[in-house]
Each structure stands twice: as C-alpha cells, then as structure tokens.
mmCIF file of C-alpha atoms in Angstrom:
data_model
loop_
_atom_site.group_PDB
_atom_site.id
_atom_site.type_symbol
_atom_site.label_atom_id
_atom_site.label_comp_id
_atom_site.label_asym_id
_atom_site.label_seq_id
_atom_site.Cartn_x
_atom_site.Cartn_y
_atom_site.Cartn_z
ATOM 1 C CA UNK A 73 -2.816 3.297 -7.658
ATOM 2 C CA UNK A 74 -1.757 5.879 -10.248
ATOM 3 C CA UNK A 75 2.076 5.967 -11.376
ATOM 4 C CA UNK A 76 2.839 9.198 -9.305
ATOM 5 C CA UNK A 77 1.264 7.036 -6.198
ATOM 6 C CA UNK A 78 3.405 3.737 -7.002
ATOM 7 C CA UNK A 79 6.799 6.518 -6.966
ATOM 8 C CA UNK A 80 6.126 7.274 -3.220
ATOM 9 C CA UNK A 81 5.376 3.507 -2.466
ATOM 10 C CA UNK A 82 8.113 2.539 -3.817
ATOM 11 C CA UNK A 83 10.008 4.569 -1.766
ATOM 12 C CA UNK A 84 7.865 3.183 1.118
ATOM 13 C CA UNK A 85 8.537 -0.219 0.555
ATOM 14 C CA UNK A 86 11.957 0.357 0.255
ATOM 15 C CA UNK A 87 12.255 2.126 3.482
ATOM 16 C CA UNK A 88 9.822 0.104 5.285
ATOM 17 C CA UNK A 89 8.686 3.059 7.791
ATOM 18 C CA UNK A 90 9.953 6.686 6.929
ATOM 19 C CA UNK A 91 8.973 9.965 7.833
ATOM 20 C CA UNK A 92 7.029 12.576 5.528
ATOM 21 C CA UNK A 93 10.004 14.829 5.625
ATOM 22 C CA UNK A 94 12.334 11.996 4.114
ATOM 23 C CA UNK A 95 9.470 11.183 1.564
ATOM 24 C CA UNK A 96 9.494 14.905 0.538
ATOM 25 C CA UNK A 97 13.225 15.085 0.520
ATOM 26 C CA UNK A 98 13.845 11.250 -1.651
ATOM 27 C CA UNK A 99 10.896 12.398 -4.057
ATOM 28 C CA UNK A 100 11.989 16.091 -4.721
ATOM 29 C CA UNK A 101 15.322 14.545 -5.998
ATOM 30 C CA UNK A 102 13.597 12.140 -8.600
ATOM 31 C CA UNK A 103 10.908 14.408 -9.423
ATOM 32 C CA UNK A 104 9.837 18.407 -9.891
ATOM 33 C CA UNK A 105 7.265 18.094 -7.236
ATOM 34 C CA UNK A 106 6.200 20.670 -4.239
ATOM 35 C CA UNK A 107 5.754 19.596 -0.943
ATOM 36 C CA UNK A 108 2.171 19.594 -1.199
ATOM 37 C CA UNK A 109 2.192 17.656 -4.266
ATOM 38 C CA UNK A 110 3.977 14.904 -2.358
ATOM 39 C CA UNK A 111 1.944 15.312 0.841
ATOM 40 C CA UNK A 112 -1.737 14.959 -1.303
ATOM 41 C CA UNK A 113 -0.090 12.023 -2.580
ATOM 42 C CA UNK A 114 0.702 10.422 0.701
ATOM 43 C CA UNK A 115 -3.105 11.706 2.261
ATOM 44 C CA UNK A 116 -4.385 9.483 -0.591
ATOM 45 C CA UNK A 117 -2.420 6.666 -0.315
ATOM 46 C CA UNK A 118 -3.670 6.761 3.560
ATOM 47 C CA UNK A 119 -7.536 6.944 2.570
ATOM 48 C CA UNK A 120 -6.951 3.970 0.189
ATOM 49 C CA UNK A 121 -5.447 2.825 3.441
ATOM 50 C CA UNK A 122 -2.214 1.312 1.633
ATOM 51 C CA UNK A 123 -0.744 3.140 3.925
ATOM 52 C CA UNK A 124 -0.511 3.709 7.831
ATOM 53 C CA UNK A 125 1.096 6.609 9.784
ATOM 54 C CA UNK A 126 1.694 7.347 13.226
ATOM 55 C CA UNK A 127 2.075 11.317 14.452
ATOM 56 C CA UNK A 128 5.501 11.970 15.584
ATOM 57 C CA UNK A 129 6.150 15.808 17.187
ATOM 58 C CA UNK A 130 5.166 17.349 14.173
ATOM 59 C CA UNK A 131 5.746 15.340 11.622
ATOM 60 C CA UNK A 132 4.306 12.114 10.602
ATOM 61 C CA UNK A 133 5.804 8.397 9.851
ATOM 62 C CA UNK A 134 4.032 6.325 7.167
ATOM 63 C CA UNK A 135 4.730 2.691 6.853
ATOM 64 C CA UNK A 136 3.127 0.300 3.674
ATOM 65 C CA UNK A 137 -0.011 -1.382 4.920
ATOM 66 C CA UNK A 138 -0.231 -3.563 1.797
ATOM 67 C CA UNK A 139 2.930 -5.692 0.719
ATOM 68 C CA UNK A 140 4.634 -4.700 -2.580
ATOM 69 C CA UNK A 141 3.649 -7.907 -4.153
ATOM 70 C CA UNK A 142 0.284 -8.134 -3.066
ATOM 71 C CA UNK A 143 -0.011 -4.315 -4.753
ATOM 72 C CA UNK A 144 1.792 -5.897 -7.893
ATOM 73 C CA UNK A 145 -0.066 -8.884 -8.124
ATOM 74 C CA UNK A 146 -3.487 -6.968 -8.013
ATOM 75 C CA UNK A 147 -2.409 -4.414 -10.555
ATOM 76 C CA UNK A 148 -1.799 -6.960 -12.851
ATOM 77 C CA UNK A 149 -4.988 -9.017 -11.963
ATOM 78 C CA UNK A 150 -7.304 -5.859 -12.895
ATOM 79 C CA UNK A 151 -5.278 -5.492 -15.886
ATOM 80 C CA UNK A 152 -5.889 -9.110 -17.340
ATOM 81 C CA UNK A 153 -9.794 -8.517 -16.319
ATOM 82 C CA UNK A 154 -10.185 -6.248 -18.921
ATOM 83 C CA UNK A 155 -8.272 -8.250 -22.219
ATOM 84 C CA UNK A 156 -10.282 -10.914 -24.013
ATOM 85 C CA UNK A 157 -9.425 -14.200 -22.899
ATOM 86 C CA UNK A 158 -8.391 -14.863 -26.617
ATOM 87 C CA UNK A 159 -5.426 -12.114 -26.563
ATOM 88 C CA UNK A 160 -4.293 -12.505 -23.173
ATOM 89 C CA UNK A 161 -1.399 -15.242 -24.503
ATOM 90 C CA UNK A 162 -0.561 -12.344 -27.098
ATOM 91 C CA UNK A 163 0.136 -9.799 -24.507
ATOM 92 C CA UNK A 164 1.740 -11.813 -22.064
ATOM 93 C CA UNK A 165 4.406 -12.986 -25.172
ATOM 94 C CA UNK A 166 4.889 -9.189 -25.853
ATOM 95 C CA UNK A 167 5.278 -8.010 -22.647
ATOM 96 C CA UNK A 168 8.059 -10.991 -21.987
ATOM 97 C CA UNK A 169 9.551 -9.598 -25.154
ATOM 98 C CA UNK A 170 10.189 -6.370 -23.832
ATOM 99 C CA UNK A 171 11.161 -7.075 -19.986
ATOM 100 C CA UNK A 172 14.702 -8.377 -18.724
ATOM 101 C CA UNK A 173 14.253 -10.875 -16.704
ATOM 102 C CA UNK A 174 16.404 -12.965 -14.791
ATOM 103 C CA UNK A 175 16.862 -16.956 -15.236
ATOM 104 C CA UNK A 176 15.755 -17.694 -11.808
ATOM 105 C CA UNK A 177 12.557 -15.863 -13.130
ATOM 106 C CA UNK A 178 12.363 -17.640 -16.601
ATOM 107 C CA UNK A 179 12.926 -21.015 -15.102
ATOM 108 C CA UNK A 180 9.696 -20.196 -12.574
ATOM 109 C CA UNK A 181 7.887 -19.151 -15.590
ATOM 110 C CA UNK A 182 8.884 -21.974 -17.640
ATOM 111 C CA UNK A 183 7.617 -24.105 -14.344
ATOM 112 C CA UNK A 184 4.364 -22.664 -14.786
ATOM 113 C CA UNK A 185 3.994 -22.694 -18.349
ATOM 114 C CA UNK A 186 4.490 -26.498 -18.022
ATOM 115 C CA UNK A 187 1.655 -26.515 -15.412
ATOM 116 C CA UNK A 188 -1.104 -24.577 -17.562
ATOM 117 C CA UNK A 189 0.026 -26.798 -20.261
ATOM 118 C CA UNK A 190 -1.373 -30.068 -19.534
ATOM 119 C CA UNK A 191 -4.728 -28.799 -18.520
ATOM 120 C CA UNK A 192 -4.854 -26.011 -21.500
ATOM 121 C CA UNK A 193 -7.563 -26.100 -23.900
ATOM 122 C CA UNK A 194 -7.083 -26.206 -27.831
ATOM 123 C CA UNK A 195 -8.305 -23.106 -29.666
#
C-alpha cells in the first residue's frame, strides 16, 4: 500500500465499516485532498481487494477485508526481503532507537530476543 492508501485504512480499521461520505469528510480534515482524490484512493484499495463495499442508496460502505496486523506484518516482511541478512540486526537496533514503545512491548521483544538467541549463529 502507499502512505496516502494506509491514511484511509487507517481510518477504516478504526471505524470498522464506514461510508464513503464519512471517509471523504475524516480525510478532508487531516489532509488537502478532493473528493476524487479520496474516492481513487478507496477504488484502489477495492481492486487490491483490502477492501470490501456494499452499495447503499447512493453511496457506498467499505469495510477492511485484510486485518490491520496482517497489513502491518506484511509491510514489514517485504521490507526485511530486500536488506542483507548481515544488516538486518543494524536496522532493527535503529529503528528500536527511534520508536516509543511500551514495556508490555519491550518485555515481548525481550521474550523473543531470548528465543532467536539460543539457536543464533556466530558471525
């Protein structure tokens, strides 16, 4: 998904099911967009089918087809495909640098980490 694609689904996961004319009216607050803009957006994310919508009177609803996670969890798969195995550690330490996270999540990480440990080779 581009970034202007995740700022509707975000919206749409948030929502859960919500109309085009709510989309239009949540997104023209955070953002300079047109109607159009907004509604291109939306056909995509339908042909990518990440989302689904139903035709109601005139207007349509749009509900997420693919779970937040699931989304995030790919993104971030795809962008690990394409680092060298060697400097994945690197940008996974920078990255933590830079994020607040909270301790429930640094304990789970720490949980991990302890995992990968014992079976991690030497290099």
């Amino acid at each position: 998904m581009t970034p202007s694609e995740w700022e509707v689904m975000r919206i749409i996961w948030t929502k859960r099911s919500i109309s085009s004319l709510d989309v239009i009216e949540v997104m023209q607050r955070k953002r300079d967009w047109s109607e159009s803009t907004i509604k291109t957006l939306l056909g995509r994310l339908t042909k990518k089918n990440i989302l689904a919508t139903t035709k109601e009177g005139r207007h349509f609803n749009y509900r997420p087809t693919v779970p937040e996670t699931t989304a995030m969890d790919k993104t971030v798969a795809e962008l690990f495909q394409h680092l060298c195995d060697m400097k994945k550690g690197a940008g996974i330490i920078n990255l933590l640098a830079k994020l607040n996270l909270s301790k429930g999540d640094i304990e789970r990480m720490q949980a991990q980490l302890d995992k990968k440990l014992k079976d991690a080779p030497w290099i």
